[in-house]
PDB file of C-alpha atoms in Angstrom:
ATOM      1  CA  MET A 268     143.699  15.011 100.550  1.00 55.00           C
ATOM      2  CA  SER A 269     140.128  16.031 101.478  1.00 63.00           C
ATOM      3  CA  ALA A 270     138.170  18.408  99.309  1.00 73.00           C
ATOM      4  CA  THR A 271     137.485  21.819 100.453  1.00 82.00           C
ATOM      5  CA  SER A 272     134.013  23.101 101.081  1.00 85.00           C
ATOM      6  CA  PRO A 273     132.729  25.738  98.684  1.00 87.00           C
ATOM      7  CA  ILE A 274     132.053  29.120 100.634  1.00 86.00           C
ATOM      8  CA  GLU A 275     128.044  29.363 100.709  1.00 87.00           C
ATOM      9  CA  ASN A 276     127.669  32.578 102.256  1.00 91.00           C
ATOM     10  CA  LEU A 277     129.774  35.693 101.763  1.00 94.00           C
ATOM     11  CA  SER A 278     129.297  39.125 103.691  1.00 96.00           C
ATOM     12  CA  PHE A 279     131.230  42.477 104.146  1.00 96.00           C
ATOM     13  CA  LEU A 280     131.464  44.716 107.012  1.00 96.00           C
ATOM     14  CA  THR A 281     132.141  48.416 106.887  1.00 94.00           C
ATOM     15  CA  PRO A 282     132.604  51.023 109.741  1.00 91.00           C
ATOM     16  CA  GLY A 283     130.352  53.480 107.803  1.00 93.00           C
ATOM     17  CA  ASN A 284     132.902  56.631 108.182  1.00 92.00           C
ATOM     18  CA  TYR A 285     131.945  59.892 107.463  1.00 92.00           C
ATOM     19  CA  PRO A 286     133.667  63.447 107.404  1.00 91.00           C
ATOM     20  CA  ASP A 287     133.153  65.776 110.200  1.00 90.00           C
ATOM     21  CA  ASP A 288     131.675  68.406 107.819  1.00 92.00           C
ATOM     22  CA  ASP A 289     129.253  66.511 105.994  1.00 94.00           C
ATOM     23  CA  PRO A 290     128.144  63.347 107.816  1.00 94.00           C
ATOM     24  CA  ALA A 291     125.035  62.851 105.493  1.00 95.00           C
ATOM     25  CA  ALA A 292     127.279  62.347 102.470  1.00 95.00           C
ATOM     26  CA  GLY A 293     129.165  59.765 104.316  1.00 95.00           C
ATOM     27  CA  LEU A 294     126.264  57.829 105.619  1.00 96.00           C
ATOM     28  CA  GLU A 295     124.707  58.178 102.053  1.00 97.00           C
ATOM     29  CA  ASP A 296     127.757  56.541 100.597  1.00 96.00           C
ATOM     30  CA  THR A 297     127.484  53.718 103.062  1.00 97.00           C
ATOM     31  CA  LEU A 298     123.836  53.122 102.187  1.00 98.00           C
ATOM     32  CA  ARG A 299     125.000  53.027  98.585  1.00 98.00           C
ATOM     33  CA  LEU A 300     127.648  50.433  99.310  1.00 97.00           C
ATOM     34  CA  PHE A 301     124.856  48.305 100.818  1.00 98.00           C
ATOM     35  CA  GLU A 302     122.846  48.621  97.574  1.00 98.00           C
ATOM     36  CA  PHE A 303     126.081  47.892  95.339  1.00 98.00           C
ATOM     37  CA  GLY A 304     126.773  44.719  97.506  1.00 97.00           C
ATOM     38  CA  GLU A 305     123.299  43.484  97.023  1.00 98.00           C
ATOM     39  CA  ARG A 306     123.560  44.117  93.083  1.00 98.00           C
ATOM     40  CA  LEU A 307     127.099  42.267  93.242  1.00 97.00           C
ATOM     41  CA  GLY A 308     125.350  39.215  94.854  1.00 96.00           C
ATOM     42  CA  PHE A 309     126.664  39.369  98.311  1.00 97.00           C
ATOM     43  CA  ASP A 310     124.900  37.511 100.912  1.00 97.00           C
ATOM     44  CA  GLY A 311     125.150  39.864 103.963  1.00 97.00           C
ATOM     45  CA  ALA A 312     126.096  43.625 104.747  1.00 97.00           C
ATOM     46  CA  TRP A 313     127.597  44.370 108.044  1.00 97.00           C
ATOM     47  CA  ILE A 314     127.811  47.687 109.987  1.00 96.00           C
ATOM     48  CA  ARG A 315     129.813  48.685 113.023  1.00 94.00           C
ATOM     49  CA  GLN A 316     128.245  50.639 115.643  1.00 94.00           C
ATOM     50  CA  ARG A 317     130.493  52.880 117.266  1.00 90.00           C
ATOM     51  CA  HIS A 318     130.465  55.973 119.712  1.00 90.00           C
ATOM     52  CA  LEU A 319     132.477  59.321 119.817  1.00 89.00           C
ATOM     53  CA  GLU A 320     133.760  58.222 116.253  1.00 90.00           C
ATOM     54  CA  HIS A 321     133.377  59.290 112.853  1.00 91.00           C
ATOM     55  CA  GLY A 322     130.768  56.214 112.060  1.00 93.00           C
ATOM     56  CA  VAL A 323     127.374  54.933 112.599  1.00 95.00           C
ATOM     57  CA  GLY A 324     126.272  55.692 116.118  1.00 93.00           C
ATOM     58  CA  SER A 325     122.836  53.803 115.903  1.00 95.00           C
ATOM     59  CA  ALA A 326     122.926  50.572 113.965  1.00 96.00           C
ATOM     60  CA  ALA A 327     119.428  50.033 114.343  1.00 96.00           C
ATOM     61  CA  VAL A 328     118.666  53.469 112.677  1.00 96.00           C
ATOM     62  CA  PHE A 329     120.957  52.753 109.896  1.00 97.00           C
ATOM     63  CA  LEU A 330     119.794  49.307 109.377  1.00 97.00           C
ATOM     64  CA  ALA A 331     116.361  50.517 109.166  1.00 97.00           C
ATOM     65  CA  ALA A 332     117.391  52.953 106.378  1.00 98.00           C
ATOM     66  CA  ALA A 333     119.224  50.355 104.600  1.00 98.00           C
ATOM     67  CA  GLY A 334     116.414  47.840 104.738  1.00 97.00           C
ATOM     68  CA  GLN A 335     114.470  50.317 102.703  1.00 97.00           C
ATOM     69  CA  ARG A 336     117.293  50.636 100.085  1.00 98.00           C
ATOM     70  CA  THR A 337     117.753  47.056  99.580  1.00 98.00           C
ATOM     71  CA  SER A 338     115.457  43.797  99.355  1.00 97.00           C
ATOM     72  CA  ARG A 339     117.299  40.559  99.502  1.00 97.00           C
ATOM     73  CA  ILE A 340     120.688  40.971 101.376  1.00 97.00           C
ATOM     74  CA  GLN A 341     120.880  40.296 105.184  1.00 97.00           C
ATOM     75  CA  LEU A 342     121.748  43.376 107.417  1.00 97.00           C
ATOM     76  CA  GLY A 343     124.057  42.790 110.425  1.00 96.00           C
ATOM     77  CA  THR A 344     125.767  44.622 113.035  1.00 93.00           C
ATOM     78  CA  ALA A 345     129.402  43.598 114.324  1.00 90.00           C
ATOM     79  CA  VAL A 346     128.740  44.631 116.917  1.00 88.00           C
ATOM     80  CA  ILE A 347     126.534  46.698 119.264  1.00 90.00           C
ATOM     81  CA  PRO A 348     128.257  47.306 122.521  1.00 89.00           C
ATOM     82  CA  ILE A 349     125.692  46.297 125.218  1.00 86.00           C
ATOM     83  CA  GLY A 350     126.806  48.601 127.808  1.00 89.00           C
ATOM     84  CA  TYR A 351     125.431  51.715 126.715  1.00 90.00           C
ATOM     85  CA  GLU A 352     122.017  50.338 125.699  1.00 89.00           C
ATOM     86  CA  SER A 353     118.814  49.571 127.684  1.00 85.00           C
ATOM     87  CA  PRO A 354     118.233  45.738 126.451  1.00 83.00           C
ATOM     88  CA  PHE A 355     114.307  46.418 126.417  1.00 82.00           C
ATOM     89  CA  ARG A 356     114.636  49.792 124.147  1.00 88.00           C
ATOM     90  CA  LEU A 357     117.590  47.925 121.866  1.00 89.00           C
ATOM     91  CA  ALA A 358     115.100  45.143 121.481  1.00 87.00           C
ATOM     92  CA  GLU A 359     112.381  47.243 120.162  1.00 88.00           C
ATOM     93  CA  ASP A 360     114.423  49.339 117.902  1.00 93.00           C
ATOM     94  CA  LEU A 361     116.065  46.179 116.319  1.00 92.00           C
ATOM     95  CA  SER A 362     112.663  44.456 116.238  1.00 91.00           C
ATOM     96  CA  MET A 363     110.981  47.267 114.240  1.00 92.00           C
ATOM     97  CA  ALA A 364     114.104  47.581 111.855  1.00 94.00           C
ATOM     98  CA  ASP A 365     113.894  43.664 111.372  1.00 93.00           C
ATOM     99  CA  VAL A 366     109.998  43.714 110.589  1.00 93.00           C
ATOM    100  CA  LEU A 367     110.612  46.762 108.043  1.00 94.00           C
ATOM    101  CA  SER A 368     113.148  45.027 106.319  1.00 95.00           C
ATOM    102  CA  GLY A 369     111.142  41.840 105.908  1.00 94.00           C
ATOM    103  CA  GLY A 370     113.119  39.631 108.492  1.00 94.00           C
ATOM    104  CA  ARG A 371     116.628  40.356 107.279  1.00 95.00           C
ATOM    105  CA  LEU A 372     118.477  41.497 110.592  1.00 94.00           C
ATOM    106  CA  GLN A 373     121.565  39.750 111.798  1.00 92.00           C
ATOM    107  CA  PRO A 374     122.419  41.797 114.870  1.00 89.00           C
ATOM    108  CA  GLY A 375     125.634  40.956 116.753  1.00 87.00           C
ATOM    109  CA  PHE A 376     126.579  42.280 120.351  1.00 84.00           C
ATOM    110  CA  SER A 377     129.464  42.551 122.581  1.00 86.00           C
ATOM    111  CA  ALA A 378     129.359  42.544 126.279  1.00 86.00           C
ATOM    112  CA  GLY A 379     131.816  44.209 128.971  1.00 89.00           C
ATOM    113  CA  ILE A 380     132.760  47.748 129.622  1.00 89.00           C
ATOM    114  CA  PRO A 381     131.801  49.816 126.548  1.00 88.00           C
ATOM    115  CA  PRO A 382     134.250  51.968 124.443  1.00 88.00           C
ATOM    116  CA  HIS A 383     135.220  55.433 126.031  1.00 91.00           C
ATOM    117  CA  ALA A 384     133.559  54.680 129.362  1.00 90.00           C
ATOM    118  CA  GLU A 385     136.174  56.179 131.586  1.00 90.00           C
ATOM    119  CA  LEU A 386     135.786  59.461 129.288  1.00 91.00           C
ATOM    120  CA  ILE A 387     131.844  59.501 129.248  1.00 90.00           C
ATOM    121  CA  GLY A 388     130.636  57.088 131.766  1.00 91.00           C
ATOM    122  CA  ASP A 389     129.794  59.333 134.476  1.00 90.00           C
ATOM    123  CA  LEU A 390     127.648  61.585 132.058  1.00 90.00           C
ATOM    124  CA  VAL A 391     125.911  58.459 130.644  1.00 88.00           C
ATOM    125  CA  PHE A 392     124.950  56.550 133.608  1.00 88.00           C
ATOM    126  CA  ASP A 393     123.087  57.292 136.872  1.00 86.00           C
ATOM    127  CA  GLY A 394     125.418  56.622 139.763  1.00 85.00           C
ATOM    128  CA  ASP A 395     128.750  54.841 139.782  1.00 90.00           C
ATOM    129  CA  TRP A 396     128.729  52.878 136.470  1.00 88.00           C
ATOM    130  CA  ARG A 397     131.955  51.013 137.843  1.00 90.00           C
ATOM    131  CA  GLY A 398     129.843  49.113 140.027  1.00 89.00           C
ATOM    132  CA  TYR A 399     127.324  48.155 137.559  1.00 87.00           C
ATOM    133  CA  ASP A 400     126.997  44.687 135.945  1.00 86.00           C
ATOM    134  CA  LEU A 401     127.763  45.020 132.345  1.00 86.00           C
ATOM    135  CA  SER A 402     128.271  41.349 131.605  1.00 84.00           C
ATOM    136  CA  TYR A 403     125.797  38.927 130.107  1.00 76.00           C
ATOM    137  CA  GLY A 404     123.886  38.998 133.162  1.00 76.00           C
ATOM    138  CA  ARG A 405     122.353  42.123 132.669  1.00 72.00           C
ATOM    139  CA  ILE A 406     120.551  40.712 129.674  1.00 67.00           C
ATOM    140  CA  GLU A 407     119.948  37.368 131.448  1.00 68.00           C
ATOM    141  CA  ARG A 408     117.823  39.354 133.825  1.00 65.00           C
ATOM    142  CA  SER A 409     115.551  40.490 131.345  1.00 57.00           C
ATOM    143  CA  PRO A 410     112.207  38.769 130.597  1.00 51.00           C
ATOM    144  CA  THR A 411     112.851  35.190 129.129  1.00 43.00           C
ATOM    145  CA  GLY A 412     116.442  35.198 130.238  1.00 40.00           C
ATOM    146  CA  GLY A 413     118.247  32.821 132.171  1.00 39.00           C
ATOM    147  CA  SER A 414     115.843  29.881 133.116  1.00 38.00           C
ATOM    148  CA  SER A 415     114.522  29.966 129.715  1.00 40.00           C
ATOM    149  CA  GLY A 416     117.643  28.656 127.964  1.00 41.00           C
ATOM    150  CA  SER A 417     117.758  31.730 125.515  1.00 41.00           C
ATOM    151  CA  SER A 418     121.013  32.741 124.326  1.00 40.00           C
ATOM    152  CA  PRO A 419     121.917  35.539 126.880  1.00 35.00           C
ATOM    153  CA  THR A 420     122.190  38.774 124.613  1.00 37.00           C
ATOM    154  CA  CYS A 421     119.239  37.707 122.785  1.00 50.00           C
ATOM    155  CA  ALA A 422     116.779  37.342 125.531  1.00 47.00           C
ATOM    156  CA  ALA A 423     115.408  40.808 125.979  1.00 47.00           C
ATOM    157  CA  ILE A 424     115.182  40.990 122.148  1.00 52.00           C
ATOM    158  CA  ILE A 425     113.296  37.696 121.823  1.00 49.00           C
ATOM    159  CA  TRP A 426     111.025  38.961 124.424  1.00 45.00           C
ATOM    160  CA  ALA A 427     110.141  42.236 123.144  1.00 45.00           C
ATOM    161  CA  THR A 428     109.852  40.785 119.430  1.00 44.00           C
ATOM    162  CA  ARG A 429     107.424  38.130 120.582  1.00 44.00           C
ATOM    163  CA  THR A 430     105.444  40.551 122.565  1.00 41.00           C
ATOM    164  CA  TRP A 431     105.303  43.238 119.671  1.00 41.00           C
ATOM    165  CA  SER A 432     104.761  40.826 116.668  1.00 41.00           C
ATOM    166  CA  SER A 433     104.337  37.228 117.576  1.00 42.00           C
ATOM    167  CA  SER A 434     103.946  36.322 113.984  1.00 37.00           C
ATOM    168  CA  HIS A 435     107.166  37.583 113.020  1.00 37.00           C
ATOM    169  CA  PRO A 436     110.054  37.117 115.528  1.00 37.00           C
ATOM    170  CA  ALA A 437     113.172  38.988 114.813  1.00 37.00           C
ATOM    171  CA  ILE A 438     115.258  36.051 116.074  1.00 36.00           C
ATOM    172  CA  HIS A 439     115.124  32.849 117.693  1.00 32.00           C
ATOM    173  CA  ASN A 440     116.765  31.326 120.804  1.00 32.00           C
ATOM    174  CA  GLY A 441     119.489  28.824 120.345  1.00 31.00           C
ATOM    175  CA  ARG A 442     117.645  25.880 120.751  1.00 31.00           C
ATOM    176  CA  GLY A 443     115.626  24.616 117.759  1.00 31.00           C
ATOM    177  CA  CYS A 444     115.940  27.751 115.774  1.00 33.00           C
ATOM    178  CA  ASN A 445     115.678  27.783 112.094  1.00 35.00           C
ATOM    179  CA  ARG A 446     116.738  31.238 111.148  1.00 38.00           C
ATOM    180  CA  THR A 447     120.118  32.730 111.609  1.00 36.00           C
ATOM    181  CA  ILE A 448     121.211  33.474 115.114  1.00 36.00           C
ATOM    182  CA  PRO A 449     123.452  36.868 115.541  1.00 39.00           C
ATOM    183  CA  ALA A 450     127.147  37.099 116.709  1.00 38.00           C
ATOM    184  CA  TRP A 451     127.889  37.883 120.270  1.00 37.00           C
ATOM    185  CA  SER A 452     131.112  38.307 121.550  1.00 36.00           C
ATOM    186  CA  THR A 453     133.338  38.770 124.812  1.00 35.00           C
ATOM    187  CA  GLY A 454     136.925  40.199 125.086  1.00 35.00           C
ATOM    188  CA  SER A 455     138.545  36.713 124.006  1.00 30.00           C
ATOM    189  CA  GLY A 456     135.569  34.721 121.899  1.00 31.00           C
ATOM    190  CA  THR A 457     133.030  35.152 119.233  1.00 32.00           C
ATOM    191  CA  ALA A 458     130.461  33.049 118.115  1.00 31.00           C
ATOM    192  CA  VAL A 459     128.861  34.097 114.751  1.00 32.00           C
ATOM    193  CA  GLY A 460     125.309  32.736 113.343  1.00 33.00           C
ATOM    194  CA  ALA A 461     125.124  31.426 109.827  1.00 31.00           C
ATOM    195  CA  PRO A 462     122.121  30.504 107.716  1.00 33.00           C
ATOM    196  CA  GLY A 463     120.773  27.084 108.558  1.00 30.00           C
ATOM    197  CA  ARG A 464     122.404  26.566 111.833  1.00 30.00           C
ATOM    198  CA  CYS A 465     122.372  27.948 115.438  1.00 30.00           C
ATOM    199  CA  ALA A 466     125.593  29.426 117.045  1.00 32.00           C
ATOM    200  CA  GLY A 467     126.509  28.598 120.423  1.00 30.00           C
ATOM    201  CA  ARG A 468     127.367  30.700 123.292  1.00 31.00           C
ATOM    202  CA  ALA A 469     130.906  32.570 123.304  1.00 30.00           C
ATOM    203  CA  ARG A 470     131.601  33.026 127.135  1.00 30.00           C
ATOM    204  CA  THR A 471     134.640  32.943 129.126  1.00 31.00           C
ATOM    205  CA  ASP A 472     133.151  33.549 132.619  1.00 32.00           C
TER     206      ASP A 472
END
């Protein structure tokens, strides 16, 4: 019987819920949870990004705040739906939050039709969003995507980070990286990065 490997990295995930009548208190409670998790010795604290729900609507903003309340723990997202985002602007926001945290961000992404699109899609997008490419291809067309060999959901973030701060990139691509690569998911598969190794793609197309 082979010996089991010990757990080397332990993180927790929270939705960051808050009551309708006092969202500030709920967000403060979640920030305190991140602080408490760090004191307990957890390696990572992850937040969900949700829309039209009682939780964190902007993971980048929340993690920028969490980065100022913690000093060691890794800060992750599981996940940011790419569909509602501008890849370039999201790259800038995550890059800024990563630098402010001292390089501790572990962003995760999901591709495909975002939640509640049938309800708010016509208000969010210009034109008929049903004909838009909301797959990884949307990210691969960003600078350094496609032919560069970068992980598809990371391409724009890598580009913006290198442009904004070449001495402190937020993440690296999936080839020869030496930092944690984020999680990215499709409807039926997820690849999650772990310290000291590089995650591969999780694609079903």
